Amino acid sequence: ILNVEQSPQSLHVQEGDSTNFTCSFPSSNFYALHWYRWETAKSPEALFVMTLNGDEKKKGRISATLNTKEGYSYLYIKGSQPEDSATYLCVGASGNTPLVFGKGTRLSVIA
Amino acid sequence: SAVISQKPSRDICQRGTSLTIQCQVDSQVTMMFWYRQQPGQSLTLIATANQGSEATYESGFVIDKFPISRPNLTFSTLTVSNMSPEDSSIYLCSAGGGNTGELFFGEGSRLTVL
């Protein structure tokens, strides 16, 4: 069974600061990893789907890396803005089993 | 991509009552899913809604408590039956997926059971 852990659980940063958080998962049976951003009262929105060891993906000020051998992914936000405030979900996919969600990292960016 | 509309967006319910949540997708999709997020917990899959057949429930979830309908490829409902305060959660409808595919979500239904 895939188990996805995210840290920290919550994070407060000042506007303009860069930040990062972690998703860890068992390296065996790994298939793919997703990052979603979930703003309050909105739909979770897909940020990245990552499958290959060493993958690095970028969307604007947000980027992510993947290390499947050691079982972790980092999400980076450069120059945080108040609109980045959201819960960031990491989701693991392992073969034919249902997707497994982490508990999320709740980011608050203070203006 | 798919746009998913979910309603109600929130509700406050009395213990022992039932509530049905509706999910409408703007295009035909094969896979539809219902998730729950209890306070402080991960999003957890309740069941996969299958068109033309009974839903497939995950461990810990049963049809009597969470009956699901899927009359066509764009619509599904989830009923939370005989509610108790422990059922207070955000319920999310989603579509898409597959082993690595992107999931699209509704905006969620926030249920509070008194």
JSON list of N, CA, C and O in Angstrom, two decimals, chain B residues 55-96:
[
{"chain": "B", "resi": 55, "resn": "ALA", "atom": "N", "xyz": [-21.47, 0.84, -7.86]},
{"chain": "B", "resi": 55, "resn": "ALA", "atom": "CA", "xyz": [-20.19, 1.49, -7.55]},
{"chain": "B", "resi": 55, "resn": "ALA", "atom": "C", "xyz": [-19.24, 0.51, -6.87]},
{"chain": "B", "resi": 55, "resn": "ALA", "atom": "O", "xyz": [-19.67, -0.46, -6.23]},
{"chain": "B", "resi": 56, "resn": "THR", "atom": "N", "xyz": [-17.97, 0.79, -7.00]},
{"chain": "B", "resi": 56, "resn": "THR", "atom": "CA", "xyz": [-16.92, -0.02, -6.36]},
{"chain": "B", "resi": 56, "resn": "THR", "atom": "C", "xyz": [-16.43, 0.72, -5.13]},
{"chain": "B", "resi": 56, "resn": "THR", "atom": "O", "xyz": [-15.84, 1.80, -5.25]},
{"chain": "B", "resi": 57, "resn": "TYR", "atom": "N", "xyz": [-16.67, 0.15, -3.95]},
{"chain": "B", "resi": 57, "resn": "TYR", "atom": "CA", "xyz": [-16.36, 0.83, -2.70]},
{"chain": "B", "resi": 57, "resn": "TYR", "atom": "C", "xyz": [-15.00, 0.42, -2.17]},
{"chain": "B", "resi": 57, "resn": "TYR", "atom": "O", "xyz": [-14.59, -0.74, -2.28]},
{"chain": "B", "resi": 58, "resn": "GLU", "atom": "N", "xyz": [-14.32, 1.39, -1.55]},
{"chain": "B", "resi": 58, "resn": "GLU", "atom": "CA", "xyz": [-13.05, 1.12, -0.91]},
{"chain": "B", "resi": 58, "resn": "GLU", "atom": "C", "xyz": [-13.30, 0.55, 0.48]},
{"chain": "B", "resi": 58, "resn": "GLU", "atom": "O", "xyz": [-14.41, 0.65, 1.04]},
{"chain": "B", "resi": 59, "resn": "SER", "atom": "N", "xyz": [-12.24, -0.01, 1.02]},
{"chain": "B", "resi": 59, "resn": "SER", "atom": "CA", "xyz": [-12.34, -0.61, 2.36]},
{"chain": "B", "resi": 59, "resn": "SER", "atom": "C", "xyz": [-12.81, 0.44, 3.36]},
{"chain": "B", "resi": 59, "resn": "SER", "atom": "O", "xyz": [-12.30, 1.56, 3.39]},
{"chain": "B", "resi": 60, "resn": "GLY", "atom": "N", "xyz": [-13.78, 0.07, 4.16]},
{"chain": "B", "resi": 60, "resn": "GLY", "atom": "CA", "xyz": [-14.30, 0.97, 5.18]},
{"chain": "B", "resi": 60, "resn": "GLY", "atom": "C", "xyz": [-15.53, 1.74, 4.75]},
{"chain": "B", "resi": 60, "resn": "GLY", "atom": "O", "xyz": [-16.11, 2.45, 5.57]},
{"chain": "B", "resi": 61, "resn": "PHE", "atom": "N", "xyz": [-15.91, 1.60, 3.50]},
{"chain": "B", "resi": 61, "resn": "PHE", "atom": "CA", "xyz": [-17.09, 2.31, 2.99]},
{"chain": "B", "resi": 61, "resn": "PHE", "atom": "C", "xyz": [-18.07, 1.30, 2.40]},
{"chain": "B", "resi": 61, "resn": "PHE", "atom": "O", "xyz": [-17.65, 0.38, 1.70]},
{"chain": "B", "resi": 62, "resn": "VAL", "atom": "N", "xyz": [-19.36, 1.47, 2.70]},
{"chain": "B", "resi": 62, "resn": "VAL", "atom": "CA", "xyz": [-20.36, 0.50, 2.25]},
{"chain": "B", "resi": 62, "resn": "VAL", "atom": "C", "xyz": [-21.52, 1.21, 1.55]},
{"chain": "B", "resi": 62, "resn": "VAL", "atom": "O", "xyz": [-21.81, 2.38, 1.83]},
{"chain": "B", "resi": 63, "resn": "ILE", "atom": "N", "xyz": [-22.17, 0.44, 0.71]},
{"chain": "B", "resi": 63, "resn": "ILE", "atom": "CA", "xyz": [-23.24, 1.00, -0.11]},
{"chain": "B", "resi": 63, "resn": "ILE", "atom": "C", "xyz": [-24.41, 1.50, 0.72]},
{"chain": "B", "resi": 63, "resn": "ILE", "atom": "O", "xyz": [-25.04, 2.49, 0.37]},
{"chain": "B", "resi": 64, "resn": "ASP", "atom": "N", "xyz": [-24.72, 0.84, 1.81]},
{"chain": "B", "resi": 64, "resn": "ASP", "atom": "CA", "xyz": [-25.86, 1.27, 2.62]},
{"chain": "B", "resi": 64, "resn": "ASP", "atom": "C", "xyz": [-25.64, 2.66, 3.20]},
{"chain": "B", "resi": 64, "resn": "ASP", "atom": "O", "xyz": [-26.59, 3.42, 3.37]},
{"chain": "B", "resi": 65, "resn": "LYS", "atom": "N", "xyz": [-24.41, 2.98, 3.50]},
{"chain": "B", "resi": 65, "resn": "LYS", "atom": "CA", "xyz": [-24.09, 4.28, 4.11]},
{"chain": "B", "resi": 65, "resn": "LYS", "atom": "C", "xyz": [-23.88, 5.35, 3.03]},
{"chain": "B", "resi": 65, "resn": "LYS", "atom": "O", "xyz": [-24.25, 6.50, 3.22]},
{"chain": "B", "resi": 66, "resn": "PHE", "atom": "N", "xyz": [-23.28, 4.95, 1.91]},
{"chain": "B", "resi": 66, "resn": "PHE", "atom": "CA", "xyz": [-22.94, 5.91, 0.86]},
{"chain": "B", "resi": 66, "resn": "PHE", "atom": "C", "xyz": [-23.45, 5.41, -0.50]},
{"chain": "B", "resi": 66, "resn": "PHE", "atom": "O", "xyz": [-22.67, 5.12, -1.40]},
{"chain": "B", "resi": 67, "resn": "PRO", "atom": "N", "xyz": [-24.77, 5.32, -0.68]},
{"chain": "B", "resi": 67, "resn": "PRO", "atom": "CA", "xyz": [-25.26, 4.90, -2.00]},
{"chain": "B", "resi": 67, "resn": "PRO", "atom": "C", "xyz": [-24.87, 5.90, -3.08]},
{"chain": "B", "resi": 67, "resn": "PRO", "atom": "O", "xyz": [-24.91, 7.11, -2.86]},
{"chain": "B", "resi": 68, "resn": "ILE", "atom": "N", "xyz": [-24.50, 5.37, -4.22]},
{"chain": "B", "resi": 68, "resn": "ILE", "atom": "CA", "xyz": [-24.02, 6.17, -5.35]},
{"chain": "B", "resi": 68, "resn": "ILE", "atom": "C", "xyz": [-24.82, 5.82, -6.58]},
{"chain": "B", "resi": 68, "resn": "ILE", "atom": "O", "xyz": [-25.10, 4.65, -6.84]},
{"chain": "B", "resi": 69, "resn": "SER", "atom": "N", "xyz": [-25.16, 6.83, -7.35]},
{"chain": "B", "resi": 69, "resn": "SER", "atom": "CA", "xyz": [-25.78, 6.59, -8.65]},
{"chain": "B", "resi": 69, "resn": "SER", "atom": "C", "xyz": [-24.89, 7.12, -9.75]},
{"chain": "B", "resi": 69, "resn": "SER", "atom": "O", "xyz": [-24.11, 8.06, -9.55]},
{"chain": "B", "resi": 70, "resn": "ARG", "atom": "N", "xyz": [-24.97, 6.49, -10.91]},
{"chain": "B", "resi": 70, "resn": "ARG", "atom": "CA", "xyz": [-24.21, 6.95, -12.09]},
{"chain": "B", "resi": 70, "resn": "ARG", "atom": "C", "xyz": [-25.07, 6.61, -13.32]},
{"chain": "B", "resi": 70, "resn": "ARG", "atom": "O", "xyz": [-24.79, 5.66, -14.04]},
{"chain": "B", "resi": 71, "resn": "PRO", "atom": "N", "xyz": [-26.10, 7.41, -13.54]},
{"chain": "B", "resi": 71, "resn": "PRO", "atom": "CA", "xyz": [-27.04, 7.08, -14.62]},
{"chain": "B", "resi": 71, "resn": "PRO", "atom": "C", "xyz": [-26.48, 7.26, -16.03]},
{"chain": "B", "resi": 71, "resn": "PRO", "atom": "O", "xyz": [-26.98, 6.67, -16.97]},
{"chain": "B", "resi": 72, "resn": "ASN", "atom": "N", "xyz": [-25.45, 8.10, -16.17]},
{"chain": "B", "resi": 72, "resn": "ASN", "atom": "CA", "xyz": [-24.85, 8.32, -17.50]},
{"chain": "B", "resi": 72, "resn": "ASN", "atom": "C", "xyz": [-23.40, 8.74, -17.32]},
{"chain": "B", "resi": 72, "resn": "ASN", "atom": "O", "xyz": [-22.87, 8.76, -16.19]},
{"chain": "B", "resi": 73, "resn": "LEU", "atom": "N", "xyz": [-22.75, 9.10, -18.42]},
{"chain": "B", "resi": 73, "resn": "LEU", "atom": "CA", "xyz": [-21.31, 9.37, -18.37]},
{"chain": "B", "resi": 73, "resn": "LEU", "atom": "C", "xyz": [-20.97, 10.79, -17.95]},
{"chain": "B", "resi": 73, "resn": "LEU", "atom": "O", "xyz": [-19.80, 11.18, -17.95]},
{"chain": "B", "resi": 74, "resn": "THR", "atom": "N", "xyz": [-21.98, 11.59, -17.58]},
{"chain": "B", "resi": 74, "resn": "THR", "atom": "CA", "xyz": [-21.69, 12.97, -17.17]},
{"chain": "B", "resi": 74, "resn": "THR", "atom": "C", "xyz": [-22.22, 13.31, -15.78]},
{"chain": "B", "resi": 74, "resn": "THR", "atom": "O", "xyz": [-22.05, 14.44, -15.31]},
{"chain": "B", "resi": 75, "resn": "PHE", "atom": "N", "xyz": [-22.84, 12.37, -15.11]},
{"chain": "B", "resi": 75, "resn": "PHE", "atom": "CA", "xyz": [-23.54, 12.71, -13.86]},
{"chain": "B", "resi": 75, "resn": "PHE", "atom": "C", "xyz": [-23.42, 11.60, -12.84]},
{"chain": "B", "resi": 75, "resn": "PHE", "atom": "O", "xyz": [-23.45, 10.40, -13.19]},
{"chain": "B", "resi": 76, "resn": "SER", "atom": "N", "xyz": [-23.28, 12.01, -11.57]},
{"chain": "B", "resi": 76, "resn": "SER", "atom": "CA", "xyz": [-23.27, 11.03, -10.48]},
{"chain": "B", "resi": 76, "resn": "SER", "atom": "C", "xyz": [-23.80, 11.70, -9.22]},
{"chain": "B", "resi": 76, "resn": "SER", "atom": "O", "xyz": [-23.75, 12.92, -9.08]},
{"chain": "B", "resi": 77, "resn": "THR", "atom": "N", "xyz": [-24.34, 10.91, -8.33]},
{"chain": "B", "resi": 77, "resn": "THR", "atom": "CA", "xyz": [-24.74, 11.40, -7.01]},
{"chain": "B", "resi": 77, "resn": "THR", "atom": "C", "xyz": [-24.16, 10.52, -5.93]},
{"chain": "B", "resi": 77, "resn": "THR", "atom": "O", "xyz": [-23.95, 9.32, -6.13]},
{"chain": "B", "resi": 78, "resn": "LEU", "atom": "N", "xyz": [-23.89, 11.14, -4.81]},
{"chain": "B", "resi": 78, "resn": "LEU", "atom": "CA", "xyz": [-23.47, 10.44, -3.59]},
{"chain": "B", "resi": 78, "resn": "LEU", "atom": "C", "xyz": [-24.44, 10.82, -2.50]},
{"chain": "B", "resi": 78, "resn": "LEU", "atom": "O", "xyz": [-24.68, 12.01, -2.28]},
{"chain": "B", "resi": 79, "resn": "THR", "atom": "N", "xyz": [-25.00, 9.84, -1.83]},
{"chain": "B", "resi": 79, "resn": "THR", "atom": "CA", "xyz": [-25.86, 10.09, -0.68]},
{"chain": "B", "resi": 79, "resn": "THR", "atom": "C", "xyz": [-25.12, 9.70, 0.58]},
{"chain": "B", "resi": 79, "resn": "THR", "atom": "O", "xyz": [-24.52, 8.63, 0.65]},
{"chain": "B", "resi": 80, "resn": "VAL", "atom": "N", "xyz": [-25.15, 10.58, 1.56]},
{"chain": "B", "resi": 80, "resn": "VAL", "atom": "CA", "xyz": [-24.62, 10.26, 2.88]},
{"chain": "B", "resi": 80, "resn": "VAL", "atom": "C", "xyz": [-25.84, 9.97, 3.75]},
{"chain": "B", "resi": 80, "resn": "VAL", "atom": "O", "xyz": [-26.66, 10.87, 4.00]},
{"chain": "B", "resi": 81, "resn": "SER", "atom": "N", "xyz": [-25.99, 8.71, 4.15]},
{"chain": "B", "resi": 81, "resn": "SER", "atom": "CA", "xyz": [-27.21, 8.26, 4.80]},
{"chain": "B", "resi": 81, "resn": "SER", "atom": "C", "xyz": [-27.08, 8.26, 6.32]},
{"chain": "B", "resi": 81, "resn": "SER", "atom": "O", "xyz": [-25.98, 8.05, 6.87]},
{"chain": "B", "resi": 82, "resn": "ASN", "atom": "N", "xyz": [-28.20, 8.50, 6.97]},
{"chain": "B", "resi": 82, "resn": "ASN", "atom": "CA", "xyz": [-28.26, 8.41, 8.44]},
{"chain": "B", "resi": 82, "resn": "ASN", "atom": "C", "xyz": [-27.04, 9.08, 9.07]},
{"chain": "B", "resi": 82, "resn": "ASN", "atom": "O", "xyz": [-26.24, 8.45, 9.76]},
{"chain": "B", "resi": 83, "resn": "MET", "atom": "N", "xyz": [-26.91, 10.36, 8.79]},
{"chain": "B", "resi": 83, "resn": "MET", "atom": "CA", "xyz": [-25.68, 11.07, 9.14]},
{"chain": "B", "resi": 83, "resn": "MET", "atom": "C", "xyz": [-25.46, 11.20, 10.65]},
{"chain": "B", "resi": 83, "resn": "MET", "atom": "O", "xyz": [-26.42, 11.33, 11.44]},
{"chain": "B", "resi": 84, "resn": "SER", "atom": "N", "xyz": [-24.20, 11.19, 11.02]},
{"chain": "B", "resi": 84, "resn": "SER", "atom": "CA", "xyz": [-23.76, 11.46, 12.38]},
{"chain": "B", "resi": 84, "resn": "SER", "atom": "C", "xyz": [-22.68, 12.54, 12.31]},
{"chain": "B", "resi": 84, "resn": "SER", "atom": "O", "xyz": [-22.16, 12.82, 11.23]},
{"chain": "B", "resi": 85, "resn": "PRO", "atom": "N", "xyz": [-22.34, 13.13, 13.45]},
{"chain": "B", "resi": 85, "resn": "PRO", "atom": "CA", "xyz": [-21.30, 14.19, 13.42]},
{"chain": "B", "resi": 85, "resn": "PRO", "atom": "C", "xyz": [-19.99, 13.73, 12.79]},
{"chain": "B", "resi": 85, "resn": "PRO", "atom": "O", "xyz": [-19.27, 14.55, 12.20]},
{"chain": "B", "resi": 86, "resn": "GLU", "atom": "N", "xyz": [-19.70, 12.44, 12.86]},
{"chain": "B", "resi": 86, "resn": "GLU", "atom": "CA", "xyz": [-18.45, 11.92, 12.26]},
{"chain": "B", "resi": 86, "resn": "GLU", "atom": "C", "xyz": [-18.45, 12.02, 10.74]},
{"chain": "B", "resi": 86, "resn": "GLU", "atom": "O", "xyz": [-17.40, 11.90, 10.10]},
{"chain": "B", "resi": 87, "resn": "ASP", "atom": "N", "xyz": [-19.62, 12.23, 10.16]},
{"chain": "B", "resi": 87, "resn": "ASP", "atom": "CA", "xyz": [-19.71, 12.39, 8.71]},
{"chain": "B", "resi": 87, "resn": "ASP", "atom": "C", "xyz": [-19.43, 13.83, 8.27]},
{"chain": "B", "resi": 87, "resn": "ASP", "atom": "O", "xyz": [-19.40, 14.11, 7.06]},
{"chain": "B", "resi": 88, "resn": "SER", "atom": "N", "xyz": [-19.20, 14.71, 9.20]},
{"chain": "B", "resi": 88, "resn": "SER", "atom": "CA", "xyz": [-18.86, 16.09, 8.86]},
{"chain": "B", "resi": 88, "resn": "SER", "atom": "C", "xyz": [-17.52, 16.09, 8.12]},
{"chain": "B", "resi": 88, "resn": "SER", "atom": "O", "xyz": [-16.49, 15.69, 8.66]},
{"chain": "B", "resi": 89, "resn": "SER", "atom": "N", "xyz": [-17.56, 16.50, 6.88]},
{"chain": "B", "resi": 89, "resn": "SER", "atom": "CA", "xyz": [-16.38, 16.40, 6.01]},
{"chain": "B", "resi": 89, "resn": "SER", "atom": "C", "xyz": [-16.59, 17.29, 4.80]},
{"chain": "B", "resi": 89, "resn": "SER", "atom": "O", "xyz": [-17.68, 17.80, 4.57]},
{"chain": "B", "resi": 90, "resn": "ILE", "atom": "N", "xyz": [-15.54, 17.37, 4.00]},
{"chain": "B", "resi": 90, "resn": "ILE", "atom": "CA", "xyz": [-15.68, 17.87, 2.64]},
{"chain": "B", "resi": 90, "resn": "ILE", "atom": "C", "xyz": [-15.77, 16.66, 1.73]},
{"chain": "B", "resi": 90, "resn": "ILE", "atom": "O", "xyz": [-14.92, 15.76, 1.80]},
{"chain": "B", "resi": 91, "resn": "TYR", "atom": "N", "xyz": [-16.78, 16.64, 0.89]},
{"chain": "B", "resi": 91, "resn": "TYR", "atom": "CA", "xyz": [-16.94, 15.55, -0.07]},
{"chain": "B", "resi": 91, "resn": "TYR", "atom": "C", "xyz": [-16.65, 16.11, -1.46]},
{"chain": "B", "resi": 91, "resn": "TYR", "atom": "O", "xyz": [-17.20, 17.13, -1.87]},
{"chain": "B", "resi": 92, "resn": "LEU", "atom": "N", "xyz": [-15.75, 15.42, -2.17]},
{"chain": "B", "resi": 92, "resn": "LEU", "atom": "CA", "xyz": [-15.31, 15.88, -3.48]},
{"chain": "B", "resi": 92, "resn": "LEU", "atom": "C", "xyz": [-15.65, 14.86, -4.54]},
{"chain": "B", "resi": 92, "resn": "LEU", "atom": "O", "xyz": [-15.38, 13.66, -4.37]},
{"chain": "B", "resi": 93, "resn": "CYS", "atom": "N", "xyz": [-16.18, 15.34, -5.64]},
{"chain": "B", "resi": 93, "resn": "CYS", "atom": "CA", "xyz": [-16.39, 14.53, -6.82]},
{"chain": "B", "resi": 93, "resn": "CYS", "atom": "C", "xyz": [-15.21, 14.76, -7.76]},
{"chain": "B", "resi": 93, "resn": "CYS", "atom": "O", "xyz": [-14.71, 15.89, -7.86]},
{"chain": "B", "resi": 94, "resn": "SER", "atom": "N", "xyz": [-14.76, 13.72, -8.43]},
{"chain": "B", "resi": 94, "resn": "SER", "atom": "CA", "xyz": [-13.68, 13.92, -9.39]},
{"chain": "B", "resi": 94, "resn": "SER", "atom": "C", "xyz": [-13.87, 13.00, -10.59]},
{"chain": "B", "resi": 94, "resn": "SER", "atom": "O", "xyz": [-14.63, 12.04, -10.55]},
{"chain": "B", "resi": 95, "resn": "ALA", "atom": "N", "xyz": [-13.16, 13.34, -11.65]},
{"chain": "B", "resi": 95, "resn": "ALA", "atom": "CA", "xyz": [-13.24, 12.56, -12.88]},
{"chain": "B", "resi": 95, "resn": "ALA", "atom": "C", "xyz": [-11.87, 12.52, -13.51]},
{"chain": "B", "resi": 95, "resn": "ALA", "atom": "O", "xyz": [-11.01, 13.38, -13.26]},
{"chain": "B", "resi": 96, "resn": "GLY", "atom": "N", "xyz": [-11.68, 11.52, -14.38]},
{"chain": "B", "resi": 96, "resn": "GLY", "atom": "CA", "xyz": [-10.39, 11.39, -15.06]},
{"chain": "B", "resi": 96, "resn": "GLY", "atom": "C", "xyz": [-9.58, 10.31, -14.40]},
{"chain": "B", "resi": 96, "resn": "GLY", "atom": "O", "xyz": [-10.12, 9.28, -13.99]}
]
